Coordinates of C-alpha atoms and ligand atoms in Angstrom, one line a residue:
Chain A
X1406 CA -0.5 -38.9 17.3
X1407 CA 2.8 -38.0 16.4
X1408 CA 0.8 -34.9 14.2
X1409 CA -0.7 -34.1 17.8
X1410 CA 2.6 -34.0 19.4
X1411 CA 4.4 -31.9 16.8
X1412 CA 1.2 -29.2 16.7
X1413 CA 1.1 -29.0 20.7
X1414 CA 4.8 -28.7 20.7
X1415 CA 4.8 -25.8 18.0
X1416 CA 2.2 -24.1 20.2
X1417 CA 4.2 -24.8 23.3
X1418 CA 7.2 -23.3 22.1
X1419 CA 5.0 -20.6 20.6
X1420 CA 4.0 -19.7 24.5
X1421 CA 7.6 -19.5 25.2
X1422 CA 9.1 -17.3 22.1
X1423 CA 6.4 -14.6 22.2
X1424 CA 7.2 -14.3 26.2
X1425 CA 3.5 -15.0 26.9
X1426 CA 4.9 -18.4 29.0
X1427 CA 7.0 -16.8 31.5
X1428 CA 4.8 -13.5 32.2
X1429 CA 1.9 -16.2 32.6
X1430 CA 3.7 -18.2 35.1
X1431 CA 5.1 -14.9 36.9
X1432 CA 1.4 -13.6 37.0
X1433 CA 0.4 -17.1 38.1
X1434 CA 2.7 -17.4 40.9
X1435 CA 2.5 -13.9 42.1
X1436 CA -1.4 -13.6 42.3
X1437 CA -1.7 -17.1 43.9
X1438 CA 0.7 -16.0 46.3
X1439 CA -0.9 -12.7 47.3
X1440 CA -4.2 -13.9 47.7
X1441 CA -3.1 -17.0 49.8
X1442 CA -0.7 -14.9 52.0
X1443 CA -2.2 -11.5 52.0
X1444 CA -5.7 -12.0 51.6
X1445 CA -6.7 -15.5 53.2
X1446 CA -4.1 -14.9 55.9
X1447 CA -2.4 -18.3 55.6
X1448 CA 0.0 -18.3 58.3
X1449 CA -2.4 -16.5 60.9
X1450 CA -5.0 -19.3 60.1
X1451 CA -2.4 -22.0 61.2
X1452 CA -3.7 -24.7 59.5
X1453 CA -1.1 -27.2 57.8
X1454 CA -3.3 -27.7 55.0
X1455 CA -3.3 -26.3 51.3
X1456 CA -7.3 -25.4 51.0
X1457 CA -6.8 -21.5 51.5
X1458 CA -4.4 -21.8 48.5
X1459 CA -6.8 -23.7 46.3
X1460 CA -9.7 -21.6 47.2
X1461 CA -8.4 -19.1 45.1
X1462 CA -7.7 -21.1 41.9
X1463 CA -11.1 -20.6 40.2
X1464 CA -11.1 -17.2 40.4
X1465 CA -7.2 -16.6 38.9
X1466 CA -8.1 -19.2 36.2
X1467 CA -11.1 -17.1 35.6
X1468 CA -8.5 -14.5 33.9
X1469 CA -5.6 -16.6 33.1
X1470 CA -6.9 -19.4 31.3
X1471 CA -8.6 -16.9 28.6
X1472 CA -5.2 -15.4 28.4
X1473 CA -3.8 -18.3 27.5
X1474 CA -6.3 -19.8 25.1
X1475 CA -7.3 -16.6 23.3
X1476 CA -4.7 -16.6 20.6
X1477 CA -5.0 -20.2 20.0
X1478 CA -7.8 -20.2 16.9
X1479 CA -8.2 -16.5 16.6
X1480 CA -4.3 -16.2 15.9
X1481 CA -4.7 -18.9 13.0
X1482 CA -7.8 -17.0 11.6
X1483 CA -6.7 -13.6 12.1
X1484 CA -3.0 -14.4 10.1
X1485 CA -4.4 -17.1 7.8
X1486 CA -2.5 -19.8 9.2
X1487 CA -5.7 -21.9 9.5
X1488 CA -5.8 -22.1 5.8
X1489 CA -2.1 -23.9 6.1
X1490 CA -2.8 -25.8 8.8
X1491 CA -6.1 -27.5 7.5
X1492 CA -4.6 -27.9 4.1
X1493 CA -2.0 -30.2 5.5
X1494 CA -2.9 -34.0 6.5
X1495 CA -4.1 -32.8 9.8
X1496 CA -7.7 -33.8 11.3
X1497 CA -9.7 -30.5 12.8
X1498 CA -10.1 -32.9 15.9
X1499 CA -6.2 -33.6 16.1
X1500 CA -5.8 -29.7 15.8
X1501 CA -8.2 -29.1 18.6
X1502 CA -6.7 -31.6 20.8
X1503 CA -3.2 -30.4 20.1
X1504 CA -3.6 -26.7 20.9
X1505 CA -5.6 -27.7 23.8
X1506 CA -3.0 -30.3 25.4
X1507 CA -0.3 -27.1 24.9
X1508 CA -2.2 -24.5 26.8
X1509 CA -2.9 -27.2 29.6
X1510 CA 0.7 -28.0 29.7
X1511 CA 1.3 -24.5 30.4
X1512 CA -1.2 -24.5 33.2
X1513 CA 0.2 -27.6 34.7
X1514 CA 3.6 -26.2 34.5
X1515 CA 2.6 -23.0 36.6
X1516 CA 1.1 -25.7 39.1
X1517 CA 4.1 -27.7 39.8
X1518 CA 5.8 -24.2 40.3
X1519 CA 3.7 -23.9 43.2
X1520 CA 5.5 -26.3 44.8
X1521 CA 7.1 -23.9 47.6
X1522 CA 3.6 -23.6 49.1
X1523 CA 3.8 -27.4 49.7
X1524 CA 7.2 -27.5 51.4
X1525 CA 5.9 -24.3 53.5
X1526 CA 2.9 -26.5 54.8
X1527 CA 5.2 -29.2 55.4
X1528 CA 7.3 -27.2 57.7
X1529 CA 4.4 -25.6 59.3
X1530 CA 3.0 -28.7 60.3
X1531 CA 2.5 -32.5 59.0
X1532 CA -0.5 -31.8 56.3
X1533 CA -1.8 -35.1 54.5
X1534 CA 0.0 -35.5 51.4
X1535 CA -2.9 -37.5 49.8
X1536 CA -5.0 -34.3 50.2
X1537 CA -2.8 -32.1 48.6
X1538 CA -2.4 -34.2 46.0
X1539 CA -6.0 -34.5 45.1
X1540 CA -6.4 -30.5 45.3
X1541 CA -3.6 -30.1 42.6
X1542 CA -5.2 -32.8 40.5
X1543 CA -8.8 -31.3 41.0
X1544 CA -7.4 -28.1 40.2
X1545 CA -5.3 -29.1 36.9
X1546 CA -9.0 -30.7 35.7
X1547 CA -10.6 -27.5 36.6
X1548 CA -8.0 -25.4 34.7
X1549 CA -8.4 -27.6 31.8
X1550 CA -12.4 -27.1 32.0
X1551 CA -11.7 -23.3 31.7
X1552 CA -9.1 -24.1 28.9
X1553 CA -11.7 -25.9 26.9
X1554 CA -14.2 -23.3 26.8
X1555 CA -11.5 -20.9 25.9
X1556 CA -10.5 -23.1 23.1
X1557 CA -13.9 -22.9 21.7
X1558 CA -14.7 -19.4 22.2
X1559 CA -11.4 -18.4 20.2
X1560 CA -12.6 -20.5 17.3
X1561 CA -15.7 -18.0 16.8
X1562 CA -13.3 -15.0 16.3
X1563 CA -10.2 -13.8 15.0
X1564 CA -10.1 -11.2 17.6
X1565 CA -8.1 -12.3 20.4
X1566 CA -9.6 -9.4 22.7
X1567 CA -13.2 -11.1 21.8
X1568 CA -11.8 -13.9 22.6
X1569 CA -10.4 -13.1 26.0
X1570 CA -13.8 -11.5 27.0
X1571 CA -16.2 -14.2 25.8
X1572 CA -14.1 -16.7 27.7
X1573 CA -14.2 -14.7 30.9
X1574 CA -18.3 -14.5 30.7
X1575 CA -18.7 -18.0 29.7
X1576 CA -16.4 -19.4 32.2
X1577 CA -18.0 -16.8 34.9
X1578 CA -21.4 -18.1 34.3
X1579 CA -19.8 -21.8 34.7
X1580 CA -18.1 -20.6 38.1
X1581 CA -21.4 -19.5 39.8
X1582 CA -24.4 -21.1 38.3
X1583 CA -25.6 -22.4 41.7
X1584 CA -25.2 -19.0 42.7
X1585 CA -28.8 -17.6 44.1
X1586 CA -28.5 -14.7 41.9
X1587 CA -28.6 -16.8 38.6
X1588 CA -30.8 -19.3 40.1
X1589 CA -33.3 -17.2 40.5
X1590 CA -33.2 -16.2 37.0
X1591 CA -34.5 -19.3 36.4
X1592 CA -37.2 -19.6 39.2
X1593 CA -39.9 -20.2 36.4
X1594 CA -38.2 -23.4 35.1
X1595 CA -38.7 -26.8 35.8
X1596 CA -37.0 -27.7 39.2
X1597 CA -34.9 -30.5 37.0
X1598 CA -33.8 -27.4 34.8
X1599 CA -32.6 -25.3 38.0
X1600 CA -30.7 -28.6 39.8
X1601 CA -29.0 -29.3 36.5
X1602 CA -27.9 -25.2 35.9
X1603 CA -26.7 -25.6 39.7
X1604 CA -24.9 -28.7 39.3
X1605 CA -22.6 -27.7 36.5
X1606 CA -21.1 -24.9 38.7
X1607 CA -17.5 -24.9 38.8
X1608 CA -17.2 -23.7 42.5
X1609 CA -19.6 -26.2 43.8
X1610 CA -17.6 -29.2 42.0
X1611 CA -14.3 -28.1 42.9
X1612 CA -15.2 -27.2 46.8
X1613 CA -14.7 -30.6 47.9
X1614 CA -11.6 -31.4 46.0
X1615 CA -9.8 -28.6 47.3
X1616 CA -10.6 -29.8 50.8
X1617 CA -8.8 -33.1 49.7
X1618 CA -12.0 -34.8 49.4
X1619 CA -11.9 -36.8 46.0
X1620 CA -15.2 -37.3 44.8
X1621 CA -15.5 -39.1 41.4
X1622 CA -18.2 -37.4 40.5
X1623 CA -16.1 -33.8 40.6
X1624 CA -13.5 -35.3 38.8
X1625 CA -16.3 -36.9 36.0
X1626 CA -17.4 -33.5 35.9
X1627 CA -14.4 -31.6 35.0
X1628 CA -13.4 -34.1 32.4
X1629 CA -16.7 -34.1 31.3
X1630 CA -16.6 -30.2 30.9
X1631 CA -13.1 -30.6 28.6
X1632 CA -14.7 -33.1 26.4
X1633 CA -17.9 -31.7 25.6
X1634 CA -16.5 -27.8 25.0
X1635 CA -13.5 -29.4 22.8
X1636 CA -16.0 -31.6 20.8
X1637 CA -18.1 -28.1 20.2
X1638 CA -14.5 -26.2 19.5
X1639 CA -14.3 -28.9 16.7
X1640 CA -17.7 -28.7 15.4
X1641 CA -17.5 -24.8 15.1
X1642 CA -14.2 -25.1 13.4
X1643 CA -15.3 -28.1 10.7
X1644 CA -18.2 -25.9 9.9
X1645 CA -16.5 -22.6 10.1
X1646 CA -12.9 -22.8 9.3
X1647 CA -12.8 -20.9 6.0
X1648 CA -15.2 -18.4 7.1
Chain B
X766 CA -0.5 -38.5 -19.7
X767 CA -2.8 -39.0 -17.0
X768 CA -5.4 -36.6 -15.5
X769 CA -4.3 -35.5 -11.8
X770 CA -6.9 -32.9 -11.0
X771 CA -10.3 -33.0 -11.9
X772 CA -13.4 -30.7 -11.1
X773 CA -16.9 -31.7 -11.9
X774 CA -20.0 -29.0 -11.9
X775 CA -18.1 -27.3 -9.0
X776 CA -20.2 -24.8 -7.1
X777 CA -19.9 -22.4 -4.2
X778 CA -21.8 -19.8 -3.0
X779 CA -21.3 -17.1 -0.4
X780 CA -24.7 -15.5 0.7
X781 CA -26.0 -14.2 -2.7
X782 CA -22.5 -14.3 -4.4
X783 CA -21.8 -17.1 -6.3
X784 CA -17.9 -17.4 -6.4
X785 CA -17.9 -20.7 -8.5
X786 CA -20.5 -21.9 -11.1
X787 CA -20.9 -25.2 -12.5
X788 CA -16.9 -25.3 -13.1
X789 CA -15.4 -28.2 -14.8
X790 CA -12.1 -28.9 -16.4
X791 CA -9.4 -31.1 -15.6
X792 CA -5.3 -31.2 -15.7
X793 CA -3.2 -33.7 -16.4
X794 CA 0.5 -34.8 -15.5
X795 CA 3.0 -32.4 -17.0
X796 CA 0.7 -29.6 -17.4
X797 CA 1.0 -25.9 -16.0
X798 CA -2.3 -24.5 -15.9
X799 CA -2.9 -20.9 -15.6
X800 CA -5.7 -20.3 -13.8
X801 CA -7.1 -16.7 -15.0
X802 CA -9.6 -14.3 -14.2
X803 CA -10.5 -10.8 -12.7
X804 CA -9.9 -10.4 -9.1
X805 CA -13.4 -12.1 -7.4
X806 CA -13.6 -14.5 -10.3
X807 CA -13.5 -17.2 -7.8
X808 CA -9.9 -18.7 -8.6
X809 CA -9.1 -18.8 -4.8
X810 CA -12.0 -20.3 -3.9
X811 CA -11.7 -23.1 -6.3
X812 CA -8.1 -23.6 -4.9
X813 CA -9.6 -23.9 -1.7
X814 CA -12.0 -26.5 -2.3
X815 CA -9.4 -28.5 -4.7
X816 CA -7.2 -28.4 -1.5
X817 CA -10.0 -29.9 0.7
X818 CA -9.8 -26.8 2.4
X819 CA -13.4 -25.6 1.8
X820 CA -16.5 -27.9 0.7
X821 CA -18.5 -27.2 -2.6
X822 CA -22.1 -26.6 -2.4
X823 CA -22.3 -29.1 -5.2
X824 CA -20.4 -30.9 -7.7
X825 CA -16.9 -32.4 -6.8
X826 CA -13.1 -32.4 -7.1
X827 CA -10.4 -34.9 -7.1
X828 CA -6.9 -35.1 -6.6
X829 CA -5.2 -38.2 -8.2
X830 CA -7.9 -40.0 -7.8
X831 CA -9.1 -39.3 -4.2
X832 CA -12.3 -37.1 -3.9
X833 CA -11.9 -34.3 -1.7
X834 CA -15.5 -34.8 0.1
X835 CA -14.5 -38.5 0.7
X836 CA -10.8 -38.6 1.2
X837 CA -9.9 -35.2 2.0
X838 CA -6.6 -36.6 4.0
X839 CA -5.6 -38.3 0.9
X840 CA -6.3 -35.2 -0.9
X841 CA -3.8 -33.1 1.0
X842 CA -1.0 -35.7 1.2
X843 CA -0.5 -35.7 -2.5
X844 CA -0.6 -31.7 -3.2
X845 CA 1.7 -28.9 -2.0
X846 CA -0.3 -25.6 -1.6
X847 CA 0.5 -22.1 -1.8
X848 CA -2.5 -19.9 -0.4
X849 CA -2.9 -16.4 -1.8
X850 CA -1.7 -14.5 1.7
X851 CA 1.4 -16.7 1.9
X852 CA 0.6 -17.4 5.6
X853 CA 2.9 -19.0 8.0
X854 CA 3.5 -18.6 11.7
X855 CA 5.2 -15.5 12.7
X856 CA 7.0 -16.2 15.6
X857 CA 8.9 -19.1 13.8
X858 CA 12.2 -19.1 11.9
X859 CA 12.5 -20.1 8.1
X860 CA 13.8 -23.3 9.4
X861 CA 11.8 -24.2 12.1
X862 CA 8.5 -23.5 9.9
X863 CA 9.9 -26.0 7.3
X864 CA 10.7 -28.5 9.7
X865 CA 7.0 -28.2 11.2
X866 CA 5.4 -28.7 8.0
X867 CA 7.6 -31.8 7.0
X868 CA 7.1 -33.6 10.6
X869 CA 3.3 -32.7 10.4
X870 CA 4.0 -34.5 6.5
X871 CA 5.4 -37.6 8.5
X872 CA 9.0 -36.8 7.7
X873 CA 11.7 -36.9 10.6
X874 CA 15.7 -37.5 11.0
X875 CA 18.0 -37.3 7.9
X876 CA 15.0 -37.3 5.4
X877 CA 13.5 -34.4 7.0
X878 CA 17.0 -32.3 7.0
X879 CA 17.9 -33.4 3.4
X880 CA 13.7 -32.3 2.4
X881 CA 14.5 -28.7 4.4
X882 CA 18.1 -28.2 2.5
X883 CA 16.6 -29.5 -0.7
X884 CA 13.6 -26.3 -1.0
X885 CA 15.8 -23.9 1.2
X886 CA 18.1 -24.5 -1.8
X887 CA 15.4 -24.1 -4.7
X888 CA 13.8 -21.4 -3.1
X889 CA 17.0 -19.5 -2.4
X890 CA 16.0 -19.0 1.4
X891 CA 19.5 -19.8 2.6
X892 CA 20.3 -16.1 3.7
X893 CA 17.5 -16.0 5.7
X894 CA 17.1 -19.7 7.2
X895 CA 17.2 -18.9 10.9
X896 CA 15.2 -15.8 10.3
X897 CA 11.8 -15.0 12.0
X898 CA 9.2 -15.2 9.5
X899 CA 7.5 -12.0 10.8
X900 CA 11.1 -10.1 10.3
X901 CA 10.8 -11.3 6.6
X902 CA 10.2 -8.9 3.3
X903 CA 7.2 -9.9 1.1
X904 CA 9.5 -11.6 -1.0
X905 CA 10.7 -14.0 1.2
X906 CA 7.6 -14.6 2.8
X907 CA 6.3 -16.2 -0.2
X908 CA 9.1 -17.9 -1.0
X909 CA 9.2 -19.7 2.7
X910 CA 5.5 -20.4 2.1
X911 CA 6.2 -22.0 -1.2
X912 CA 9.1 -23.6 -0.2
X913 CA 6.4 -25.5 2.5
X914 CA 4.1 -26.2 -0.4
X915 CA 7.7 -28.5 -1.9
X916 CA 8.8 -29.9 1.2
X917 CA 7.4 -33.5 0.3
X918 CA 8.0 -33.0 -3.9
X919 CA 3.8 -33.6 -4.3
X920 CA 3.0 -34.8 -7.5
X921 CA 0.4 -31.7 -7.6
X922 CA 1.0 -28.4 -6.7
X923 CA -1.7 -25.7 -6.4
X924 CA -0.3 -22.0 -6.1
X925 CA -2.4 -19.2 -5.7
X926 CA -0.6 -15.9 -7.2
X927 CA 3.0 -17.3 -6.5
X928 CA 4.9 -14.4 -8.2
X929 CA 2.5 -11.6 -6.5
X930 CA 4.6 -9.4 -4.1
X931 CA 7.8 -10.4 -5.8
X932 CA 10.8 -7.7 -7.9
X933 CA 11.2 -8.5 -11.5
X934 CA 14.0 -10.6 -10.5
X935 CA 12.1 -13.1 -7.9
X936 CA 9.5 -13.2 -10.3
X937 CA 11.9 -14.6 -13.1
X938 CA 13.4 -16.8 -10.7
X939 CA 10.1 -18.4 -9.5
X940 CA 8.8 -19.1 -12.9
X941 CA 11.8 -20.4 -13.6
X942 CA 11.6 -22.9 -10.6
X943 CA 8.0 -23.8 -11.8
X944 CA 9.2 -24.4 -15.2
X945 CA 12.0 -26.8 -14.0
X946 CA 9.3 -28.9 -12.0
X947 CA 6.6 -29.0 -14.9
X948 CA 7.5 -32.0 -16.6
X949 CA 6.5 -34.3 -13.9
X950 CA 4.0 -32.4 -11.9
X951 CA 0.5 -31.3 -12.3
X952 CA 0.6 -27.6 -11.4
X953 CA -2.6 -25.3 -11.2
X954 CA -1.2 -21.3 -10.6
X955 CA -3.4 -18.7 -10.6
X956 CA -2.3 -14.9 -11.6
X957 CA -3.5 -11.8 -13.3
X958 CA -0.2 -11.1 -15.0
X959 CA -0.6 -12.4 -18.2
X960 CA 3.2 -12.5 -19.1
X961 CA 3.4 -15.1 -16.4
X962 CA 0.9 -16.9 -18.6
X963 CA 3.2 -17.0 -21.5
X964 CA 6.4 -17.6 -19.6
X965 CA 5.3 -20.8 -17.9
X966 CA 1.7 -22.1 -18.4
X967 CA 1.0 -24.9 -21.2
X968 CA -2.6 -24.0 -20.8
X969 CA -4.9 -21.3 -19.5
X970 CA -8.4 -21.4 -18.2
X971 CA -10.1 -17.9 -17.9
X972 CA -12.9 -17.6 -15.3
X973 CA -15.1 -14.7 -14.4
X974 CA -18.3 -14.9 -11.9
X975 CA -17.3 -18.4 -11.2
X976 CA -17.9 -19.6 -14.6
X977 CA -15.5 -20.7 -17.2
X978 CA -15.3 -19.0 -20.1
X979 CA -12.4 -20.0 -22.1
X980 CA -9.9 -23.1 -21.9
X981 CA -7.1 -23.5 -24.5
X982 CA -3.4 -22.9 -24.8
X983 CA -2.1 -19.4 -24.6
X984 CA -1.3 -19.7 -28.1
X985 CA -4.9 -20.3 -29.0
X986 CA -5.9 -17.5 -26.6
X987 CA -3.6 -15.1 -28.3
X988 CA -5.2 -15.9 -31.4
X989 CA -8.6 -14.7 -30.6
X990 CA -7.2 -11.3 -30.5
X991 CA -8.2 -9.2 -33.2
X992 CA -4.6 -8.1 -33.5
X993 CA -3.2 -11.6 -34.2
X994 CA -1.6 -11.7 -37.3
X995 CA -1.7 -8.0 -37.8
X996 CA 0.9 -6.1 -39.3
X997 CA 2.3 -2.7 -38.0
X998 CA 4.7 -0.9 -40.7
X999 CA 6.0 2.5 -40.7
X1000 CA 7.8 4.4 -43.9
X1001 CA 10.0 6.9 -44.9
X1002 CA 9.0 9.4 -47.9
X1003 CA 5.0 9.1 -47.4
X1004 CA 2.4 10.5 -44.7
X1005 CA 0.7 7.8 -42.9
X1006 CA -2.5 9.2 -43.8
X1007 CA -1.6 8.6 -47.7
X1008 CA -0.5 5.1 -47.1
X1009 CA -3.4 3.9 -44.8
X1010 CA -6.2 3.7 -47.5
X1011 CA -3.7 2.0 -50.2
X1012 CA -2.8 -0.7 -47.7
X1013 CA -6.3 -1.1 -46.6
X1014 CA -7.3 -2.0 -49.9
X1015 CA -4.9 -4.8 -50.5
X1016 CA -6.4 -8.2 -50.9
X1017 CA -5.1 -9.7 -47.9
X1018 CA -6.2 -6.7 -45.7
X1019 CA -9.3 -6.4 -43.6
X1020 CA -9.0 -2.5 -42.7
X1021 CA -5.8 -0.6 -41.9
X1022 CA -5.4 2.2 -39.4
X1023 CA -3.3 4.9 -38.3
X1024 CA -1.6 4.2 -35.2
X1025 CA 1.8 5.1 -33.3
X1026 CA 5.0 3.1 -32.7
X1027 CA 6.9 4.6 -29.5
X1028 CA 5.4 8.0 -30.6
X1029 CA 6.0 7.9 -34.4
X1030 CA 3.4 7.6 -36.6
X1031 CA 2.6 4.2 -38.5
X1032 CA -0.2 2.2 -39.8
X1033 CA -1.6 -1.0 -38.5
X1034 CA -3.0 -3.5 -41.0
X1035 CA -5.6 -6.3 -40.0
X1036 CA -5.7 -9.6 -42.0
X1037 CA -8.5 -11.3 -43.3
X1038 CA -7.4 -14.4 -42.2
X1039 CA -5.4 -15.8 -44.6
X1040 CA -1.6 -15.7 -44.4
X1041 CA 0.7 -13.5 -46.3
X1042 CA -0.1 -9.8 -45.3
X1043 CA 3.3 -9.0 -44.5
X1044 CA 4.7 -10.1 -48.0
X1045 CA 1.8 -8.4 -49.5
X1046 CA 2.6 -4.9 -47.8
X1047 CA 6.4 -5.1 -48.6
X1048 CA 5.6 -5.7 -52.4
X1049 CA 3.4 -2.8 -52.4
X1050 CA 5.8 -0.6 -50.7
X1051 CA 8.7 -1.5 -53.2
X1052 CA 5.9 -0.9 -56.0
X1053 CA 5.2 2.6 -54.7
X1054 CA 8.7 2.9 -53.8
X1055 CA 8.0 3.8 -49.6
X1056 CA 10.8 3.0 -47.6
X1057 CA 9.8 0.7 -45.0
X1058 CA 11.5 2.1 -41.6
X1059 CA 10.0 -0.8 -39.6
X1060 CA 7.6 -4.0 -39.6
X1061 CA 6.2 -5.7 -37.2
X1062 CA 3.6 -8.9 -36.9
X1063 CA 1.6 -8.9 -33.8
X1064 CA 1.2 -12.4 -32.2
X1065 CA -2.1 -11.0 -30.5
X1066 CA -2.0 -9.5 -27.0
X1067 CA -3.2 -11.7 -24.2
X1068 CA -4.7 -8.7 -22.1
X1069 CA -6.8 -7.5 -24.9
X1070 CA -8.2 -11.2 -25.2
X1071 CA -8.6 -11.2 -21.3
X1072 CA -10.2 -8.1 -21.3
X1073 CA -12.8 -8.7 -24.1
X1074 CA -13.8 -12.2 -22.5
X1075 CA -14.2 -11.1 -19.0
X1076 CA -15.5 -7.6 -19.5
X1077 CA -18.2 -6.7 -17.9
X1078 CA -21.2 -4.0 -18.4
X1079 CA -20.3 -0.9 -17.5
X1080 CA -17.2 -1.6 -16.4
Ligands
ADP2956 N1 -14.9 -16.7 3.0 C1 -15.7 -16.1 2.3 N2 -16.8 -15.4 2.6 C2 -17.9 -14.4 1.4 N3 -17.3 -14.2 0.5 C3 -16.3 -14.7 0.0 C4 -15.5 -15.3 0.8 N4 -14.3 -16.0 -0.1 C5 -14.5 -15.7 -1.2 N5 -15.7 -15.0 -1.5 C6 -16.0 -14.0 -2.6 O1 -16.4 -14.9 -3.4 C7 -15.7 -14.2 -4.6 C8 -14.7 -14.9 -5.3 O2 -13.2 -14.9 -4.4 P1 -12.0 -15.3 -4.7 O3 -12.2 -16.9 -4.9 O4 -11.3 -15.1 -3.7 O5 -11.8 -14.7 -6.0 P2 -10.3 -14.5 -6.8 O6 -9.3 -15.2 -6.0 O7 -10.7 -15.0 -8.4 O8 -9.9 -13.1 -6.7 C9 -15.7 -12.7 -4.3 O9 -16.8 -12.0 -4.6 C10 -15.2 -13.0 -2.7 O10 -15.8 -11.4 -2.2
MG2957 MG1 -7.5 -14.7 -5.2

């Protein structure tokens, strides 16, 4: 546990010294503000809830989560520090969790900094705070899902750009897996398979959460996404850390 | 003396390349093992297996009795490792980096501070303590990474080309540091600088194409040199072409050849194996009235032995 905190702390400080963290937070706040107010016409809609704010999150994470995750393992590989890290008494699983937590903390911090949204809706009307809290929780879990995919992709390469593009591609497929375009592809396959593919859609799983409806199965879905992809990341690193 | 590092039939291939081939050796406490071999011989790969970074295809290695496959965590705890590329996190300061490694190794508070102070002093890093790693010169980078390997004062040290990229003064410093630590540790260092073997190693093994081809002390290695015990001699008052055949006819001489010492003509006389060649030459010169201006008994050259042992067809 102490080692996980040490590695996560180092990673998190790294985000702030290479000023990625500041740029990331600024980009997240600006983009989420822009989409909510300019595209969704938040004020004009006159609704005292944040569903028009959360609706953009899957799209923001599509490009912002890979920006956080791309360096996590690719950079260790490129600079050779992976050889240092895994000749210290550190388990692969521990390191994977630690790096994921560091990235997740940065995403979480960005979410927390959107608190003026909450203040705005409270001034505009009388929002359901429970709904808002659910939205934030769901968004954080979904961000974790994107990030876990990113960790895994980052472990495949020593090139951060490849890591970014791979992550964005895989995330995009998961986001939209219930869209007709994708399902049409699999028409030939058995019914249970198309259903399974549709059910892993990030958008579908996030849709009820963003409206403030807590469905355990959606939360469990995102948690499982995190666990499965981090496990895959561990397996990949175990097999190819020295490659 | 107890065995601290041992490899047994270690084998590791990368596709068609067998990087390490049935390699077995052991190293005891107090020994400094020079790990020699041409580039691509498999030195780094062997070290990566011993440090439990990479698993062998077959065979195994143990460090302080811990098997690298069965108990990699215990192995990593007992050793300090300097990888060949001397990597560290670029954006971290030297002190921050050492503190990170110390914390991972379970140190904190005063223990950690003292450990950092100790290795900063040992590796002469005080002038760059607060500087970020990526802005350091090559020599400081390597010494920072060496400091990392020493922070927990490990009983076993694995150093992959520890003096690579250092200037002559720094090389000397690092060798002195290694020699100072040698008595109660077990140190394996890879190098292709042969003077390093002379300077610090109590034993040298040579590998080529992943196979062990020699395992002995630097002195024994040198005695395999054809020049070992040969005498180089220069005269005044006689042409070397005249002196050479006469010297070659000595009972203790195998043969004599004309050579050069610093551009001046000289004769090198190879021994038959028995001692006393230098005395025989001096006696002969006195008889003949030749004045000896220089006489030098060759200890044998490591690089010559190295080349002979590792020479490959066509290279
Ligand atoms: N990760 C790797 N993938 C493929 N080949 C490798 C890898 N590491 C080493 N090799 C090959 O194994 C051989 C031994 O390399 P190495 O152990 O680095 O030699 P040395 O350290 O003695 O110079 C070389 O031919 C090298 O190209
Ligand atoms: Mg090497």
